[in-house]
């Protein structure tokens, strides 16, 4: 049995940087990591690949050559290309994942990265929600949606709501009200309303946040992923103290984690009091 992550997300959302940062972090805590580059366009890789699709003729040949077969004990990070249809529509990638999970007994979590700056535009945020929902429904894996580059969240403008509004996806009617004030989106009002209702009806999408350069932020994601794919229950090759600290370690309540992230990366300490949806 092997564990790992399927790292997906639109172009530029930070997948390769994530795989590089995550592999370094996991090696530091004693895991034997193999990164699999599935993006043929990744010509300059910051990480050392165990398997690179550029050199790949048949996946099985490479797996055999590098002793990365189903019985290997590596922790896998699959760096996907950014074409969203691969993880929201097409069956090819899903079939490969299906073989890994059902035939090879891999325990994988999909980590879907979305650039955090999309939150600064309500229309783009709705698109990010839809994309996340489609990926969840399509891949059928334990799934974690991540607002990546959280350190840059306000780089394209101030956010209308506090961070927990965007991470928890609790009540999108506030977003619709906000969209209604924008004349550009007025003609899509009904469509946007229906899309928001659809997302709320599924009640599946929420986000966690990540700054890949911040090791506490990476550690929080590792804890979530370890719980989602069952690594937390597995025999572990690293040292037991690290295991207790990382895999089995408690997570702060979302409320406190969001508040800490907001305090760190939002320009003002308590932004947008007039729009605070918790009031
Ligand atoms: N500030 C900041 N920048 C980041 C972070 N993660 C990624 N980046 C930057 O975002 C840009 C895109 O990152 P990539 O890792 O190339 O994104 P990708 O999803 O692999 O891109 P494609 O291969 O085109 O699909 C790079 O310039 C990274 O340095 C982060 O957490 N914070």
Coordinates of C-alpha atoms and ligand atoms in Angstrom, one line a residue:
X1 CA 0.0 0.0 0.0
X2 CA 1.3 3.5 -0.8
X3 CA 0.1 6.9 0.0
X4 CA 0.2 10.2 -1.9
X5 CA -1.4 13.2 -3.4
X6 CA -2.8 14.0 -6.8
X7 CA -2.0 17.7 -7.2
X8 CA -4.3 19.4 -9.6
X9 CA -5.3 23.0 -10.4
X10 CA -5.5 25.5 -13.2
X11 CA -2.4 26.8 -14.9
X12 CA -0.2 28.9 -12.6
X13 CA -2.0 28.0 -9.5
X14 CA 1.2 26.7 -7.9
X15 CA 1.2 22.9 -8.5
X16 CA 4.9 22.5 -9.3
X17 CA 6.0 24.9 -6.5
X18 CA 3.7 23.0 -4.2
X19 CA 5.2 19.6 -5.2
X20 CA 8.7 21.0 -4.7
X21 CA 7.9 22.6 -1.2
X22 CA 5.8 19.6 -0.1
X23 CA 8.4 17.0 -1.1
X24 CA 11.1 19.0 0.8
X25 CA 8.9 19.2 3.9
X26 CA 7.9 15.5 3.8
X27 CA 11.6 14.4 3.4
X28 CA 12.5 16.5 6.4
X29 CA 9.9 14.7 8.5
X30 CA 11.3 11.3 7.4
X31 CA 9.1 10.2 4.5
X32 CA 10.5 8.7 1.4
X33 CA 9.0 10.9 -1.3
X34 CA 8.7 10.2 -5.0
X35 CA 7.5 13.1 -7.2
X36 CA 5.9 12.1 -10.5
X37 CA 5.8 14.8 -13.1
X38 CA 2.8 14.3 -15.4
X39 CA 3.1 17.7 -17.0
X40 CA 5.1 17.5 -20.3
X41 CA 5.3 21.3 -20.3
X42 CA 7.3 21.3 -17.1
X43 CA 10.7 21.8 -18.7
X44 CA 12.5 23.4 -15.8
X45 CA 11.7 21.4 -12.7
X46 CA 12.7 22.7 -9.3
X47 CA 12.5 19.2 -7.8
X48 CA 14.2 15.9 -8.7
X49 CA 11.7 13.7 -10.4
X50 CA 11.3 10.0 -9.7
X51 CA 9.2 9.7 -12.8
X52 CA 9.0 12.3 -15.6
X53 CA 6.5 12.0 -18.3
X54 CA 8.9 13.5 -20.7
X55 CA 11.1 10.4 -20.5
X56 CA 8.1 8.2 -20.3
X57 CA 7.2 5.7 -22.9
X58 CA 5.1 3.4 -20.8
X59 CA 4.4 4.2 -17.2
X60 CA 4.8 0.6 -16.2
X61 CA 8.4 0.4 -17.6
X62 CA 9.4 3.4 -15.6
X63 CA 7.8 2.2 -12.5
X64 CA 9.6 -1.1 -12.8
X65 CA 12.9 0.5 -13.7
X66 CA 12.8 2.8 -10.6
X67 CA 11.3 0.2 -8.3
X68 CA 8.2 2.3 -7.8
X69 CA 5.8 -0.5 -8.2
X70 CA 2.5 -1.0 -6.3
X71 CA 4.4 -2.5 -3.4
X72 CA 6.9 0.3 -3.1
X73 CA 6.7 2.3 0.1
X74 CA 7.2 5.8 -1.3
X75 CA 4.9 8.7 -0.7
X76 CA 3.8 9.9 -4.1
X77 CA 3.2 13.4 -5.3
X78 CA 1.6 13.5 -8.7
X79 CA 2.2 16.9 -10.4
X80 CA -0.6 17.2 -13.0
X81 CA -0.8 19.5 -16.0
X82 CA -3.0 22.6 -15.6
X83 CA -5.5 21.7 -18.3
X84 CA -8.7 21.7 -16.2
X85 CA -10.5 19.3 -18.5
X86 CA -8.1 16.6 -17.4
X87 CA -9.4 16.6 -13.8
X88 CA -13.0 17.8 -14.5
X89 CA -14.1 16.1 -17.7
X90 CA -11.8 13.6 -19.5
X91 CA -11.7 10.0 -18.4
X92 CA -8.0 9.3 -19.1
X93 CA -6.5 10.8 -15.9
X94 CA -9.4 9.4 -13.9
X95 CA -8.8 5.9 -15.3
X96 CA -5.1 6.0 -14.3
X97 CA -6.1 7.2 -10.8
X98 CA -8.7 4.5 -10.7
X99 CA -6.0 1.8 -11.5
X100 CA -3.8 3.2 -8.8
X101 CA -6.5 3.3 -6.1
X102 CA -8.4 0.1 -7.0
X103 CA -5.7 -2.2 -8.4
X104 CA -2.6 -1.0 -6.7
X105 CA -4.2 0.0 -3.5
X106 CA -2.8 3.5 -3.4
X107 CA -4.4 5.8 -0.9
X108 CA -4.5 9.2 -2.7
X109 CA -5.9 12.6 -1.8
X110 CA -6.7 15.1 -4.6
X111 CA -5.2 18.5 -3.7
X112 CA -6.8 21.1 -5.8
X113 CA -5.0 24.4 -5.9
X114 CA -6.8 27.6 -6.7
X115 CA -5.0 30.9 -6.8
X116 CA -6.2 32.9 -3.8
X117 CA -6.3 36.2 -5.6
X118 CA -9.4 34.9 -7.4
X119 CA -11.3 35.8 -4.2
X120 CA -10.9 39.5 -5.0
X121 CA -13.3 39.2 -7.9
X122 CA -16.8 37.7 -7.0
X123 CA -17.3 36.4 -10.6
X124 CA -13.9 34.6 -10.6
X125 CA -14.5 33.3 -7.1
X126 CA -17.8 31.7 -8.4
X127 CA -15.8 30.1 -11.2
X128 CA -13.2 28.8 -8.7
X129 CA -16.1 27.3 -6.7
X130 CA -17.5 25.6 -9.8
X131 CA -14.2 24.3 -10.9
X132 CA -13.5 22.9 -7.4
X133 CA -16.9 21.2 -7.3
X134 CA -16.4 19.7 -10.8
X135 CA -13.0 18.3 -9.8
X136 CA -14.4 16.8 -6.6
X137 CA -17.3 15.1 -8.4
X138 CA -15.1 14.0 -11.3
X139 CA -12.0 12.6 -9.5
X140 CA -13.9 10.8 -6.7
X141 CA -11.0 10.9 -4.3
X142 CA -10.7 12.3 -0.8
X143 CA -10.3 15.9 -1.8
X144 CA -8.8 19.1 -0.3
X145 CA -9.4 22.5 -2.0
X146 CA -6.6 24.9 -1.4
X147 CA -6.4 28.7 -1.8
X148 CA -2.8 28.8 -2.8
X149 CA -0.5 31.9 -2.6
X150 CA -2.5 33.1 0.3
X151 CA 0.3 35.6 1.0
X152 CA -0.8 37.4 -2.2
X153 CA -4.5 37.3 -1.6
X154 CA -5.0 41.0 -1.6
X155 CA -2.5 41.8 -4.3
X156 CA -5.2 42.5 -6.8
X157 CA -7.4 44.5 -4.5
X158 CA -9.1 44.5 -1.2
X159 CA -11.5 41.6 -0.4
X160 CA -15.1 42.4 0.2
X161 CA -15.5 39.9 3.1
X162 CA -13.4 38.3 5.8
X163 CA -11.3 35.2 4.9
X164 CA -13.7 32.7 6.5
X165 CA -16.4 33.8 4.0
X166 CA -14.2 32.5 1.2
X167 CA -12.9 29.4 2.9
X168 CA -16.2 28.2 4.5
X169 CA -18.5 28.8 1.5
X170 CA -21.4 29.1 3.9
X171 CA -23.8 31.7 2.5
X172 CA -23.3 32.8 -1.1
X173 CA -26.3 35.2 -1.1
X174 CA -23.9 37.8 0.3
X175 CA -21.8 37.3 -2.8
X176 CA -24.8 37.7 -5.1
X177 CA -25.6 41.0 -3.4
X178 CA -22.1 42.1 -4.0
X179 CA -22.2 41.0 -7.6
X180 CA -25.5 42.8 -8.1
X181 CA -23.7 46.1 -7.4
X182 CA -21.4 45.5 -10.4
X183 CA -23.1 46.7 -13.6
X184 CA -20.9 44.3 -15.7
X185 CA -22.4 41.2 -14.0
X186 CA -26.0 42.5 -13.9
X187 CA -27.1 40.6 -17.0
X188 CA -25.8 37.3 -15.6
X189 CA -27.6 37.8 -12.3
X190 CA -30.0 34.9 -12.7
X191 CA -27.3 32.6 -14.0
X192 CA -24.9 33.5 -11.1
X193 CA -27.7 33.0 -8.6
X194 CA -28.5 29.5 -10.0
X195 CA -24.8 28.6 -10.0
X196 CA -24.4 29.7 -6.4
X197 CA -27.5 27.7 -5.4
X198 CA -26.1 24.7 -7.1
X199 CA -22.8 25.0 -5.2
X200 CA -24.7 25.5 -1.9
X201 CA -27.0 22.5 -2.6
X202 CA -24.1 20.2 -3.0
X203 CA -22.6 21.7 0.2
X204 CA -19.2 20.0 -0.6
X205 CA -16.8 22.9 -1.4
X206 CA -14.7 24.5 1.2
X207 CA -11.1 25.7 1.1
X208 CA -8.0 25.7 3.3
X209 CA -5.2 28.2 2.7
X210 CA -1.6 27.8 1.8
X211 CA 1.6 29.8 1.6
X212 CA 4.1 27.2 0.4
X213 CA 7.0 29.2 1.8
X214 CA 5.6 29.0 5.4
X215 CA 6.3 25.7 7.0
X216 CA 3.4 26.0 9.5
X217 CA 1.0 26.5 6.6
X218 CA 2.5 23.4 4.8
X219 CA 2.3 21.4 8.1
X220 CA -1.4 22.2 8.5
X221 CA -2.1 20.9 4.9
X222 CA -0.1 17.8 5.6
X223 CA -2.2 17.1 8.7
X224 CA -5.4 17.5 6.7
X225 CA -4.1 15.3 3.9
X226 CA -2.8 12.6 6.3
X227 CA -6.3 12.4 7.9
X228 CA -8.0 12.3 4.5
X229 CA -6.1 9.5 2.9
X230 CA -5.5 7.4 6.0
X231 CA -1.8 8.0 6.3
X232 CA -2.4 8.9 9.9
X233 CA -3.3 5.3 10.6
X234 CA -0.4 3.8 8.7
X235 CA 2.8 2.3 9.9
X236 CA 5.3 5.1 9.4
X237 CA 8.9 5.0 8.3
X238 CA 9.8 8.4 9.9
X239 CA 10.5 8.9 13.6
X240 CA 7.6 8.6 16.0
X241 CA 7.9 12.1 17.4
X242 CA 7.5 13.5 13.9
X243 CA 4.5 11.3 13.4
X244 CA 2.8 12.6 16.5
X245 CA 3.6 16.1 15.6
X246 CA 2.5 15.9 12.0
X247 CA 0.2 13.1 11.0
X248 CA -1.6 12.6 14.2
X249 CA -1.2 16.1 15.5
X250 CA -4.4 18.1 16.3
X251 CA -5.5 20.8 14.0
X252 CA -6.6 24.2 15.3
X253 CA -10.3 25.0 14.8
X254 CA -10.9 26.4 11.4
X255 CA -12.0 29.6 13.0
X256 CA -8.7 30.2 14.7
X257 CA -6.6 29.1 11.7
X258 CA -8.5 31.5 9.4
X259 CA -8.2 34.4 11.9
X260 CA -4.4 33.8 12.1
X261 CA -4.0 33.7 8.4
X262 CA -6.2 36.8 7.9
X263 CA -4.2 38.7 10.5
X264 CA -1.0 37.7 8.7
X265 CA -1.9 38.4 5.1
X266 CA -4.7 40.9 5.0
X267 CA -3.6 44.5 4.8
X268 CA -5.7 45.7 7.7
X269 CA -6.1 43.7 10.9
X270 CA -9.9 43.5 10.8
X271 CA -10.9 44.2 7.2
X272 CA -14.3 45.2 6.0
X273 CA -16.2 45.5 9.2
X274 CA -19.1 47.0 7.3
X275 CA -19.3 43.8 5.2
X276 CA -18.6 41.3 8.0
X277 CA -21.2 38.6 7.3
X278 CA -21.0 37.3 10.9
X279 CA -22.8 40.4 12.1
Ligands
LIG1 N1 3.9 34.2 -3.3 C1 3.7 32.9 -3.6 N2 4.0 32.5 -4.9 C2 3.7 31.2 -5.2 C3 3.2 30.3 -4.3 N3 3.1 29.1 -4.9 C4 3.5 29.3 -6.2 N4 3.9 30.6 -6.4 C5 4.4 31.2 -7.7 O1 3.3 31.0 -8.6 C6 3.9 30.9 -9.9 C7 3.3 29.7 -10.6 O2 3.7 28.5 -9.9 P1 3.8 27.1 -10.6 O3 4.3 26.2 -9.5 O4 4.7 27.2 -11.8 O5 2.3 26.8 -11.0 P2 1.8 25.5 -11.8 O6 0.4 25.3 -11.3 O7 2.7 24.4 -11.7 O8 1.7 26.1 -13.3 P3 1.5 25.3 -14.7 O9 2.7 24.4 -14.8 O10 1.5 26.4 -15.7 O11 0.2 24.6 -14.6 C8 5.4 30.8 -9.7 O12 6.0 32.0 -10.0 C9 5.6 30.5 -8.2 O13 6.8 31.0 -7.7 C10 3.0 30.8 -2.9 O14 2.5 30.1 -2.0 N5 3.2 32.1 -2.7

